[in-house]
Short mmCIF file of C-alpha atoms in Angstrom, two decimals:
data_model
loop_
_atom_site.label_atom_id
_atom_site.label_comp_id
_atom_site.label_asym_id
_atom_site.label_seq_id
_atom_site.Cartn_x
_atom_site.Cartn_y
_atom_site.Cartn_z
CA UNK A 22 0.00 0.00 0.00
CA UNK A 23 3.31 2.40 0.57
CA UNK A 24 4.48 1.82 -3.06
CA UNK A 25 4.54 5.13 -5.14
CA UNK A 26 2.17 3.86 -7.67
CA UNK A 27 -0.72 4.42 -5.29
CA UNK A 28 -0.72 7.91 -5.67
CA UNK A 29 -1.21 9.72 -9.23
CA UNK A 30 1.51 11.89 -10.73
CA UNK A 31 1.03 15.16 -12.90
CA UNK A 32 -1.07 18.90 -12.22
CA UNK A 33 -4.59 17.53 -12.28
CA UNK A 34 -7.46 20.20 -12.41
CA UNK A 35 -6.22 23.53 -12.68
CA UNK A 36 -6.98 25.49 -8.96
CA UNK A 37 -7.44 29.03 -7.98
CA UNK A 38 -4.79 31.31 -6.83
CA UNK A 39 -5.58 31.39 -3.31
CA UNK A 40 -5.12 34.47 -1.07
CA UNK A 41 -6.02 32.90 2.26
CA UNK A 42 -4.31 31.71 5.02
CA UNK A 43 -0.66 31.79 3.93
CA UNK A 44 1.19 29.37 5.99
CA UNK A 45 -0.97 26.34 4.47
CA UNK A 46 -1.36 27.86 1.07
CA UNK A 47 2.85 28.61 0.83
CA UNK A 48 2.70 24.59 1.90
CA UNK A 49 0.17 23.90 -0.53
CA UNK A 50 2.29 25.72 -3.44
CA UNK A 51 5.39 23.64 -2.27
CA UNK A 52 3.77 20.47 -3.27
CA UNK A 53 2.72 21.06 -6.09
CA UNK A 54 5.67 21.99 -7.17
CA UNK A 55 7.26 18.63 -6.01
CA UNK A 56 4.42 17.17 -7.76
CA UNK A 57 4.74 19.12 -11.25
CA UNK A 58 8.02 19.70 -11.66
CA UNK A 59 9.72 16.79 -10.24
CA UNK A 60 11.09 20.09 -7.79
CA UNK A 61 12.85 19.02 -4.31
CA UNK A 62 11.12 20.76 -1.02
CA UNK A 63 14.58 21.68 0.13
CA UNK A 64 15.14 23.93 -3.41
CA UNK A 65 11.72 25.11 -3.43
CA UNK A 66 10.73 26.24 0.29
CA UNK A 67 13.59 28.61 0.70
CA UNK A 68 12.73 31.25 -1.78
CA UNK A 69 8.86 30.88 -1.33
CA UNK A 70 9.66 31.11 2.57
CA UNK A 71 11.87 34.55 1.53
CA UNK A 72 9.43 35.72 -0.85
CA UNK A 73 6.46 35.56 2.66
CA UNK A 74 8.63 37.23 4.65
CA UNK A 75 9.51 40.19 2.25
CA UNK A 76 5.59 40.72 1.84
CA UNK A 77 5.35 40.82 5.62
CA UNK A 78 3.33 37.57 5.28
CA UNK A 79 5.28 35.51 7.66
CA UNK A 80 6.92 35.19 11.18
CA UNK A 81 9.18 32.70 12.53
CA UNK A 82 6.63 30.80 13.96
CA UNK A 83 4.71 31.03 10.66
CA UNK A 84 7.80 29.60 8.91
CA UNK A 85 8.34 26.84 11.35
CA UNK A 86 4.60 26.00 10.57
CA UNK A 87 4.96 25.73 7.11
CA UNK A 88 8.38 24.14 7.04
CA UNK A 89 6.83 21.18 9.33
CA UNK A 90 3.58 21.00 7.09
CA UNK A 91 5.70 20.31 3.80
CA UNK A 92 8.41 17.88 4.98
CA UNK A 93 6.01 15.47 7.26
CA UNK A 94 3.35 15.44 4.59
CA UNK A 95 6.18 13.98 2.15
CA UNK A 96 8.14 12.19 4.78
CA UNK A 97 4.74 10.71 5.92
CA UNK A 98 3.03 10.42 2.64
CA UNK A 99 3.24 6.62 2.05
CA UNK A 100 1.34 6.19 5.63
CA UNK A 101 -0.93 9.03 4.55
CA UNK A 102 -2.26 7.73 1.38
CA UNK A 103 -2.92 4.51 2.88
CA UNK A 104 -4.78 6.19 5.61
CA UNK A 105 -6.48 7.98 2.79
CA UNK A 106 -7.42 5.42 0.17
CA UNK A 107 -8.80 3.63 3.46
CA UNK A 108 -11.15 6.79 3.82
CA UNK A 109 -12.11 7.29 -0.22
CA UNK A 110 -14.56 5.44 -2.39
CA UNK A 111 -11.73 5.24 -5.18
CA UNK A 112 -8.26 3.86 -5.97
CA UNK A 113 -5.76 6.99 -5.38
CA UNK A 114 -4.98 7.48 -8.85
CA UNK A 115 -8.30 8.65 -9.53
CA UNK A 116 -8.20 11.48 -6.94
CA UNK A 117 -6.69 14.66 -8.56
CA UNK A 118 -3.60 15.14 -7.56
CA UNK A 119 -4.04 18.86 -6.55
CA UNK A 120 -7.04 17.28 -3.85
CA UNK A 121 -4.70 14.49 -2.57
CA UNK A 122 -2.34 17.28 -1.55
CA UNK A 123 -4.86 19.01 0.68
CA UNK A 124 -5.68 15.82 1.95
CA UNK A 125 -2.08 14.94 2.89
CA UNK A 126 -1.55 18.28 4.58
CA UNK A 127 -4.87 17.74 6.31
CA UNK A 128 -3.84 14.42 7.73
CA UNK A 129 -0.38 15.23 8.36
CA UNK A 130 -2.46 18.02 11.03
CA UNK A 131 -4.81 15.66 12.09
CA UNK A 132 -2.02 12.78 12.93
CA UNK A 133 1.37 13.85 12.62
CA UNK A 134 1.07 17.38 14.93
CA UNK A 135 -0.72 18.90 18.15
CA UNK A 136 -2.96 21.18 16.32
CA UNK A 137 -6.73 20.55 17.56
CA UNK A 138 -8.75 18.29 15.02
CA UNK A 139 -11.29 20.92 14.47
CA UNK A 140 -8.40 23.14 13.66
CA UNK A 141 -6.82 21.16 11.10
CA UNK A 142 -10.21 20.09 9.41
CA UNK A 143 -11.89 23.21 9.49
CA UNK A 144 -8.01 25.19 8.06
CA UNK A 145 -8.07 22.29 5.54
CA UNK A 146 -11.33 22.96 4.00
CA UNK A 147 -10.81 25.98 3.63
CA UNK A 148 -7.81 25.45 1.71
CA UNK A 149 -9.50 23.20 -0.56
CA UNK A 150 -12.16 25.91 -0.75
CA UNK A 151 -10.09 28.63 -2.10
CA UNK A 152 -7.46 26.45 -4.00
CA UNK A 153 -9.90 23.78 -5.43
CA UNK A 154 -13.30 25.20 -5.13
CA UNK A 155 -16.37 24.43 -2.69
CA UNK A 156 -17.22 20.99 -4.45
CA UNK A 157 -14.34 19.30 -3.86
CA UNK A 158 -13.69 21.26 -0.17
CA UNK A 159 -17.08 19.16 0.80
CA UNK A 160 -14.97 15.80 -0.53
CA UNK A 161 -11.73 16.71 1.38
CA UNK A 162 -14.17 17.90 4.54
CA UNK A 163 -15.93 14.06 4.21
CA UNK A 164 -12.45 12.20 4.19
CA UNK A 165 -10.70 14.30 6.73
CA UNK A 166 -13.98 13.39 9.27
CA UNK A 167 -13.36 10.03 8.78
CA UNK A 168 -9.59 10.18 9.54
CA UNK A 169 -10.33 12.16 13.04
CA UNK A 170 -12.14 8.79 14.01
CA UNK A 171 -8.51 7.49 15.13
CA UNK A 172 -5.08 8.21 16.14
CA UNK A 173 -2.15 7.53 14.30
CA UNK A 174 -1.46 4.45 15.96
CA UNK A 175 -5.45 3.24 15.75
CA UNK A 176 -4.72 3.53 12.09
CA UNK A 177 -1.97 1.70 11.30
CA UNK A 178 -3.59 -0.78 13.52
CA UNK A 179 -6.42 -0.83 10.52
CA UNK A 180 -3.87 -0.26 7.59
CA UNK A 181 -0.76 -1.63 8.18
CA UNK A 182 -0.44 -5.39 7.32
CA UNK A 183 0.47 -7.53 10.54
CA UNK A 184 3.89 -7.76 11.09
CA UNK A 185 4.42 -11.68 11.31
CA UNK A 186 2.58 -12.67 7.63
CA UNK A 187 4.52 -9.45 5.87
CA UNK A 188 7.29 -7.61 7.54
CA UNK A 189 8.61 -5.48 4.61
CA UNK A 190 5.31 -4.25 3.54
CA UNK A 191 4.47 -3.99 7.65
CA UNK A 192 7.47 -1.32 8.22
CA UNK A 193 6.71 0.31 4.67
CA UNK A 194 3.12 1.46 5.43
CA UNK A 195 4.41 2.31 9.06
CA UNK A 196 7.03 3.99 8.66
CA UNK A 197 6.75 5.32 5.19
CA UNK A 198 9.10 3.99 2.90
CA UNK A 199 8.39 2.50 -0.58
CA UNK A 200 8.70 -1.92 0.33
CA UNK A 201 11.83 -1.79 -1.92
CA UNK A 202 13.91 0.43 -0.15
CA UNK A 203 13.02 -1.30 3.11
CA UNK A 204 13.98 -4.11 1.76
CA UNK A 205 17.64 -2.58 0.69
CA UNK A 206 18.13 -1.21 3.78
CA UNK A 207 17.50 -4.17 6.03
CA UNK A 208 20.15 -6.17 3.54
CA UNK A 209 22.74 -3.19 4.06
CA UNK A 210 22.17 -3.84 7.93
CA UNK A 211 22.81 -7.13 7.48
CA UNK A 212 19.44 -8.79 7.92
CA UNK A 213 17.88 -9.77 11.30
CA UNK A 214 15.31 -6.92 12.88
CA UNK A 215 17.84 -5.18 14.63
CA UNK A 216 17.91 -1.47 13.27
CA UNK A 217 15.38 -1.85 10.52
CA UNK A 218 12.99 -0.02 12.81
CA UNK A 219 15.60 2.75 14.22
CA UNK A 220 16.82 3.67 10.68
CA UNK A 221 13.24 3.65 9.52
CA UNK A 222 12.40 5.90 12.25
CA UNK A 223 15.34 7.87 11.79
CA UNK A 224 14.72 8.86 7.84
CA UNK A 225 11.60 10.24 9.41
CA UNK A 226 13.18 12.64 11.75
CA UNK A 227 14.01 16.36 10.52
CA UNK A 228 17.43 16.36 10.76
CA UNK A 229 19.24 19.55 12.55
CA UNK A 230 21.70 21.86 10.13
CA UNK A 231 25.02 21.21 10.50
CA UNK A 232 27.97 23.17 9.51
CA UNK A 233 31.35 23.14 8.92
CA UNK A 234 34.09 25.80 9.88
CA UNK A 235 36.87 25.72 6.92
CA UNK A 236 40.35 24.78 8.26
CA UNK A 237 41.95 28.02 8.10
CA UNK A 238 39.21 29.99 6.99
CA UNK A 239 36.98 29.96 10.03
CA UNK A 240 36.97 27.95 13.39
CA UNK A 241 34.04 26.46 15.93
CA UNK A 242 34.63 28.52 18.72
CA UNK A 243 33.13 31.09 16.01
CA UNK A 244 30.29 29.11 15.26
CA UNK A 245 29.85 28.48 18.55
CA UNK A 246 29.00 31.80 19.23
CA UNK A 247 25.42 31.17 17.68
CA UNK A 248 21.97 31.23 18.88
CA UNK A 249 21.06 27.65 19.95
CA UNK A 250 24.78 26.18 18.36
CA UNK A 251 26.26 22.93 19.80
CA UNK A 252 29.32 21.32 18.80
CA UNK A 253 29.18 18.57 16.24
CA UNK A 254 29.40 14.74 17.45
CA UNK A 255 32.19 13.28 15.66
CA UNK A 256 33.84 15.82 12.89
CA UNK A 257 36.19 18.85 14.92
CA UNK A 258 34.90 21.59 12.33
CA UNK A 259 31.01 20.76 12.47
CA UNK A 260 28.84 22.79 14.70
CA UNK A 261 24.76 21.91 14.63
CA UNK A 262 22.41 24.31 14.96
CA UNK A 263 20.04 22.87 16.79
CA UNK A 264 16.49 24.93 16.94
CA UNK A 265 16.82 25.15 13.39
CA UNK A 266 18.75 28.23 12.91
CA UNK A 267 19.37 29.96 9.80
CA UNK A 268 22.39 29.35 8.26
CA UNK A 269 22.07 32.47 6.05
CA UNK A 270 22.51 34.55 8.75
CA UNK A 271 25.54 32.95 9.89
CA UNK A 272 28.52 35.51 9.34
CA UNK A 273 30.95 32.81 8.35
CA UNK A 274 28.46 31.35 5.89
CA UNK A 275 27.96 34.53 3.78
CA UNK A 276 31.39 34.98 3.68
CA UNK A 277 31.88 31.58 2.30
CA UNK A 278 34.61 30.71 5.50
CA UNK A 279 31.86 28.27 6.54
CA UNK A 280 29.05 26.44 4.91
CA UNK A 281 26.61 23.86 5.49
CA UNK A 282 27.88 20.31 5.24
CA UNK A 283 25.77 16.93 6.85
CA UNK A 284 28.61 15.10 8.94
CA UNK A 285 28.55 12.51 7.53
CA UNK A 286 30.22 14.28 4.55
CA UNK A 287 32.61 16.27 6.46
CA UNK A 288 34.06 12.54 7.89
CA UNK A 289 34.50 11.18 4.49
CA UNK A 290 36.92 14.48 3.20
CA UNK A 291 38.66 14.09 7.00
CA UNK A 292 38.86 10.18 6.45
CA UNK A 293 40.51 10.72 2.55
CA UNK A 294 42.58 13.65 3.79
CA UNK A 295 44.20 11.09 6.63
CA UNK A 296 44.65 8.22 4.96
CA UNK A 297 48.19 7.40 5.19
CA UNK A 298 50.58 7.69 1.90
CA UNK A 299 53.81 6.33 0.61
CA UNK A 300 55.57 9.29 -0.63
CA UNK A 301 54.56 12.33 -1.36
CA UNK A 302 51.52 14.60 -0.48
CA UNK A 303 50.92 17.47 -3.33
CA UNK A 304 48.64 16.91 -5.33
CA UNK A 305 44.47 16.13 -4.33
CA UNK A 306 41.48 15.12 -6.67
CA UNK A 307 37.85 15.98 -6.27
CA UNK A 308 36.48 13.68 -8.94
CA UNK A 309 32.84 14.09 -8.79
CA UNK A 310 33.03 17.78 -6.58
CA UNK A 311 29.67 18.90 -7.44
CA UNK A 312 27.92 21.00 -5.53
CA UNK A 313 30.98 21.64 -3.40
CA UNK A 314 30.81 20.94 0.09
CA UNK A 315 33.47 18.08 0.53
CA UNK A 316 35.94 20.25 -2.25
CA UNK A 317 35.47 23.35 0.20
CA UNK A 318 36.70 21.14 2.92
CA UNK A 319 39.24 19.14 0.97
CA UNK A 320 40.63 22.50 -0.35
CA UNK A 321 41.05 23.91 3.18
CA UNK A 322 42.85 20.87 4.53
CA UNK A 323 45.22 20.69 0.90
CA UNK A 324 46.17 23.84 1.90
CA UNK A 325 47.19 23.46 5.09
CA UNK A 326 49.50 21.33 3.74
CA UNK A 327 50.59 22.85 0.93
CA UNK A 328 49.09 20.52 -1.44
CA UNK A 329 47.05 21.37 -4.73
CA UNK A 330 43.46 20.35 -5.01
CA UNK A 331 41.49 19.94 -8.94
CA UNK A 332 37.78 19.71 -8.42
CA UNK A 333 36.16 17.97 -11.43
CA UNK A 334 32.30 18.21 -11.90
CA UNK A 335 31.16 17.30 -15.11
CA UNK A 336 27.79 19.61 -15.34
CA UNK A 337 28.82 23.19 -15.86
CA UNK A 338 26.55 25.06 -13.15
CA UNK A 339 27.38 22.40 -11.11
CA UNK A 340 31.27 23.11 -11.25
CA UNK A 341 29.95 27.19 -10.74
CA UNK A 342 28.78 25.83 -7.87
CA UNK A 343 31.65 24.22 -7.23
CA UNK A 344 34.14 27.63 -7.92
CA UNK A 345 31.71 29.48 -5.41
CA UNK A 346 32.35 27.24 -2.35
CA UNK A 347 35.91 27.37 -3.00
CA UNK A 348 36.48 30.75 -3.70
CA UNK A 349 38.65 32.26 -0.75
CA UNK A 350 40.60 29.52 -0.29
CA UNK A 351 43.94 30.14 0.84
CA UNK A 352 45.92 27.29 -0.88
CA UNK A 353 46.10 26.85 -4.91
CA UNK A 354 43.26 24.81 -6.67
CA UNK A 355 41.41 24.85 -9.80
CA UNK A 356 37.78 23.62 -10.80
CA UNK A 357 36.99 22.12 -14.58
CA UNK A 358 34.09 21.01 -16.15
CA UNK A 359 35.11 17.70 -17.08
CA UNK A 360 33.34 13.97 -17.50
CA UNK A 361 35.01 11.94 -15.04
CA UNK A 362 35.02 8.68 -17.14
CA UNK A 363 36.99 10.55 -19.68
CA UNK A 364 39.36 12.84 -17.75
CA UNK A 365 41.33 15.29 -19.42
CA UNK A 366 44.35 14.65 -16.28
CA UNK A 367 47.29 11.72 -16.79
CA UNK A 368 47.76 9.04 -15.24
CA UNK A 369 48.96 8.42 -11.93
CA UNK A 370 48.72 12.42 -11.32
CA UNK A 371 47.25 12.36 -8.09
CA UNK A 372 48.07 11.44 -4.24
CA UNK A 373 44.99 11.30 -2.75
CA UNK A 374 41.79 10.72 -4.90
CA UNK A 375 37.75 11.31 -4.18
CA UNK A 376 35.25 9.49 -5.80
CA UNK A 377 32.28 10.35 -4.30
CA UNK A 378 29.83 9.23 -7.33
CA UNK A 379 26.17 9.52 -8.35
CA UNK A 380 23.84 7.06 -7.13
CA UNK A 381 20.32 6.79 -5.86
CA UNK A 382 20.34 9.04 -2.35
CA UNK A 383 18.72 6.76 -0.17
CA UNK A 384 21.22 7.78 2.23
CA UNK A 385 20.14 11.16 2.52
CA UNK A 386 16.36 10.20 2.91
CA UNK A 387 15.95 13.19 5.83
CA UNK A 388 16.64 15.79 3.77
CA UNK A 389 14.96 14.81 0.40
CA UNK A 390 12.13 12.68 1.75
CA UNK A 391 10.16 13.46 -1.99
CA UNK A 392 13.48 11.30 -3.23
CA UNK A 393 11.96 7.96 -1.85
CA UNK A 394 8.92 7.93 -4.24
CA UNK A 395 11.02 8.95 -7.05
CA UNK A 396 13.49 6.19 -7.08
CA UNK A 397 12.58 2.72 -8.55
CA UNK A 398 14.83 -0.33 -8.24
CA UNK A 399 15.59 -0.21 -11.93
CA UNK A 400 17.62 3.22 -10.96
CA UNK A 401 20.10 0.87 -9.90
CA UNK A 402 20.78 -0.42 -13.36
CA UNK A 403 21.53 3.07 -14.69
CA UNK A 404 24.08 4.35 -11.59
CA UNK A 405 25.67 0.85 -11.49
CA UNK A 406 27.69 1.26 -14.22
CA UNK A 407 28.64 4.54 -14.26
CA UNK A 408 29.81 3.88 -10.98
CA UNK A 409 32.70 1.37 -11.83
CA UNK A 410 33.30 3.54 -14.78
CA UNK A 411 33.95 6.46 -11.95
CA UNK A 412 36.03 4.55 -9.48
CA UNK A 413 38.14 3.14 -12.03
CA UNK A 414 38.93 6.43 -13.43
CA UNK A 415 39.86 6.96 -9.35
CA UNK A 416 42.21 4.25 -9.92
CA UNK A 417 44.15 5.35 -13.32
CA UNK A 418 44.02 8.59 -11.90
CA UNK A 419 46.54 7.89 -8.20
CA UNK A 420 50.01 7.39 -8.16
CA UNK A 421 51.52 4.24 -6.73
CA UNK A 422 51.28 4.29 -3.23
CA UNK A 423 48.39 6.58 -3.06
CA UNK A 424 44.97 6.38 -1.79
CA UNK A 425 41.03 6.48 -3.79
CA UNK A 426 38.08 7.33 -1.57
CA UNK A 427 35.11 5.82 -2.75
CA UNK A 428 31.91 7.38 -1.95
CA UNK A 429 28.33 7.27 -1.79
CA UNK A 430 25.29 9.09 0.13
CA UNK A 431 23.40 5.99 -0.51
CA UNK A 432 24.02 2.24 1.83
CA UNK A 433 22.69 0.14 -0.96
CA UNK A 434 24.99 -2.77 -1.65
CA UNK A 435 24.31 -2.38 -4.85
CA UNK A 436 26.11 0.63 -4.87
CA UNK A 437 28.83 -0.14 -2.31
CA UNK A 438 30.41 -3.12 -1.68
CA UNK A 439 28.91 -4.71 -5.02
CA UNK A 440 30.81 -1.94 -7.01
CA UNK A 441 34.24 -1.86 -4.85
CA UNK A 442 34.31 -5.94 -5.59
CA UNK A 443 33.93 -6.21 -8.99
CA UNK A 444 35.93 -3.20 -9.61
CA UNK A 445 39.16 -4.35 -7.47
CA UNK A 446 38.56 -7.69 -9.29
CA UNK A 447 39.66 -6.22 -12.28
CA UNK A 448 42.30 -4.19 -10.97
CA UNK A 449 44.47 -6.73 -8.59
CA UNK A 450 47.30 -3.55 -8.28
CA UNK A 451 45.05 -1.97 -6.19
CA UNK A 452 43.64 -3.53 -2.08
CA UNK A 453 41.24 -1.82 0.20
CA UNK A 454 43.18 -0.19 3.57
CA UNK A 455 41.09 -0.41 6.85
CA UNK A 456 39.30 3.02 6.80
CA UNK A 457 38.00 2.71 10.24
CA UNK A 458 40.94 3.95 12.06
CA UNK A 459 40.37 7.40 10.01
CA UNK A 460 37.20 7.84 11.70
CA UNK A 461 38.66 9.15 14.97
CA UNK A 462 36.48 8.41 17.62
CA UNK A 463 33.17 7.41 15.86
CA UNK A 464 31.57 4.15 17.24
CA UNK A 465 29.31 1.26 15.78
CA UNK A 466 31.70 1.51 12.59
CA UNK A 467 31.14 -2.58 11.52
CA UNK A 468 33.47 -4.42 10.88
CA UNK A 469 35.20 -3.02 7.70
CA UNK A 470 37.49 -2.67 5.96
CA UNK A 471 34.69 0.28 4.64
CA UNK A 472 32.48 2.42 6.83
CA UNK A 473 28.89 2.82 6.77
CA UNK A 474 27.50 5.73 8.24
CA UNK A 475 23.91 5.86 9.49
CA UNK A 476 20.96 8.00 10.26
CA UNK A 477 19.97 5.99 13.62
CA UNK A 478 23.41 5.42 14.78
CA UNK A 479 25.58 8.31 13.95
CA UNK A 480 23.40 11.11 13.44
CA UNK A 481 24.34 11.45 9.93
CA UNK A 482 23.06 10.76 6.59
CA UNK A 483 23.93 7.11 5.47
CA UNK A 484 27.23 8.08 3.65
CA UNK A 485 29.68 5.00 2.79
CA UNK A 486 33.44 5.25 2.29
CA UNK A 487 35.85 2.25 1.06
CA UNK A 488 39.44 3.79 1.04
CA UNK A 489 41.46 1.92 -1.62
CA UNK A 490 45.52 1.89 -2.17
CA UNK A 491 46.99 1.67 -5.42
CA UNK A 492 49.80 -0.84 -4.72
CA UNK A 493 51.46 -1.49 -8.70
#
């Protein structure tokens, strides 16, 4: 009942341009966005957010609001529409998609936050009213009277399938991820029901902003300084923010001396940037740098050491965006536009080497919880090669005696360990160096030679890291 098919794709009806109640009709807009253009909530709140405050339409509190209404109705939405179909006289696909937005934000109130149930039904209606009109405001008014007749819990009682006859398609519908990916992430546990529920749980969970002060350029005690800032759990540059502050705002950040980086992220640069070499240490790749974060960090610590850094991203804006987090930085680097599986460096040019390649996300499931419902397991076919392709470009690309990091922000095995093996298979002058050493104090690391990160464990999004040494 979680799967993504359930619920109809495309713009429906067209609606009204509503001028009511802001803070669900901003929420409202931000959908439908995801919904039409395929748009993620974390590049489409910000500038309507901006846009409500410059009109003077929005507070802080409003912004919360509206913030909360958009990610837990698509963090939530596979529970939701099985909550809803169980409420509707139709399959899903028949309800216009515009409608089974309200509806989601309606339930989201009713079951996933402490507003009153008369609030959120009578707020919801209307919504519809002004955005879809007053027939279908007396459909979503019907449906959302049904869903006040329970809890949360007294649903998924009714919806959920019992855990003992289906246990995948159990956790999907309760905890709101598509049966596939639950299925991929109990495998990258390593199977038994240990965790399955935590990380579940976990990809459900907003996750605080994190940043990281630039070696050189900035430090934590400045970050520190912040409303509401706490020092970060594992990495020594990250600092959370953790009432949701604005990063914006944050001194350091518009100057570029800081920026926002998960830390799971920031571990993986640290990890690369320790790994121990034979010889010498001049002379850094950033393979797949785009949108910048790890090359900003890379950068900072090459230059502390007197090393040059290249940062390769093979989509043009993306390697802008790449110059603009590295801009400032004190030690010498460069950023191309360039397809990593047909780099325009030699051979063996490199010391240290990051591969941190496309792939599927599901490691970053927090942040882009719209990402779940887009992904299909045939995504796996497309990423899988262009993966090896990547990572053995890492490999032609470092000297003798230097180190790859392989990367990914996603713990699918498909994408991990299956690509590693069947890569160093091919390539017997290369052998995988314990990388668990490099993550200084960070517990529940496995038992390598890789690291897995995870949500429910580490506080971080579920980045992987296999650190490789080219031996011949």
């Amino acid at each position: 009942m979680s799967e993504q098919s359930r619920r109809p794709r495309g713009p429906g009806k067209p609606y009204r341009r509503p001028q009511k109640d802001p803070v669900r009709i901003l929420a409202f807009d931000a959908l439908r966005a995801v919904d039409e253009r395929d748009a993620y909530a974390n590049l489409v709140l910000p500038p309507l957010l901006r846009r409500a405050r410059e009109k003077g339409d929005f507070d802080t509190r409003d912004a919360a609001l509206a913030t909360e209404l958009v990610y837990g109705t698509l963090r939530r939405q596979g529970t939701y529409d099985a909550i809803i179909s169980a409420c509707v006289d139709r399959p899903l696909r028949e309800v216009d998609p515009p409608v089974l937005d309200v509806l989601s934000l309606g339930v989201h109130q009713l079951l996933g936050t402490r507003i009153p149930s008369h609030a959120a039904v009578s707020a919801s209606v209307e919504l519809a009213r002004v955005v879809l009109g007053d027939g279908r405001a007396k459909f979503v008014n019907a449906v959302l009277r049904k869903v006040t007749q329970h809890d949360l819990d007294g649903w998924l009682e009714q919806v959920a399938p019992p855990y003992d006859e289906d246990p995948e398609d159990h956790l999907a519908v309760v905890h709101s991820h598509p049966r596939w990916v639950v299925s991929a992430l109990w495998d990258s546990l390593g199977g038994g029901r240990a965790g399955i529920e935590e990380l579940l749980a976990a990809d459900n969970e907003r996750p605080e902003v994190t940043l990281v002060a630039r070696p050189g350029r900035a430090t934590t005690d400045e970050l520190l300084r912040e409303d509401a800032a706490v020092p970060g759990r594992w990495s020594p540059y990250a600092v959370r923010l953790t009432e949701g502050g604005e990063p914006g705002a944050v001194e350091a950040v518009k100057e570029g001396r800081a920026g926002v980086q998960d830390e799971g992220s920031q571990l993986v640069a640290l990890a690369l940037a320790g790994a121990p070499l034979d010889g010498p240490d001049r002379a850094w790749l950033d393979g797949c740098a785009g949108p910048g974060g790890k090359a900003a960090l890379l950068g900072a610590l090459a230059a502390g050491r007197g090393a040059f850094l290249l940062a390769s991203e093979k989509q043009p804006h993306r390697a802008g965006l790449v110059a603009k987090a590295l801009a400032g930085n004190p030690g010498p680097y460069q950023v191309v536009a360039a397809d990593g599986t047909r780099p325009p460096w030699r051979p063996g040019s490199f010391d240290r080497v990051l591969m941190d390649v496309p792939c599927t996300g599901l490691g970053a499931l927090r942040r882009r919880p719209e990402a779940r419902w887009r992904r299909r397991p045939e995504d796996l076919d497309g990423f899988g090669p262009l993966q090896r392709a990547l990572l053995r470009t890492a490999l032609d690309a470092v000297r003798v005696g230097g180190v790859v990091g392989y990367a990914t922000c996603s713990p699918h095995l498909a994408e991990t360990r299956a690509v590693v093996d069947d890569v160093l298979k091919q390539h017997p002058e290369a052998e995988l160096v314990d990388a668990r050493p490099l993550f200084e104090g960070v517990t529940d690391l496995g038992d390598g030679p890789d690291v897995q990160l995870w949500p429910h464990l580490h506080g971080t999004d579920a980045m992987y890291l296999a650190i490789i040494r080219r031996t011949g």
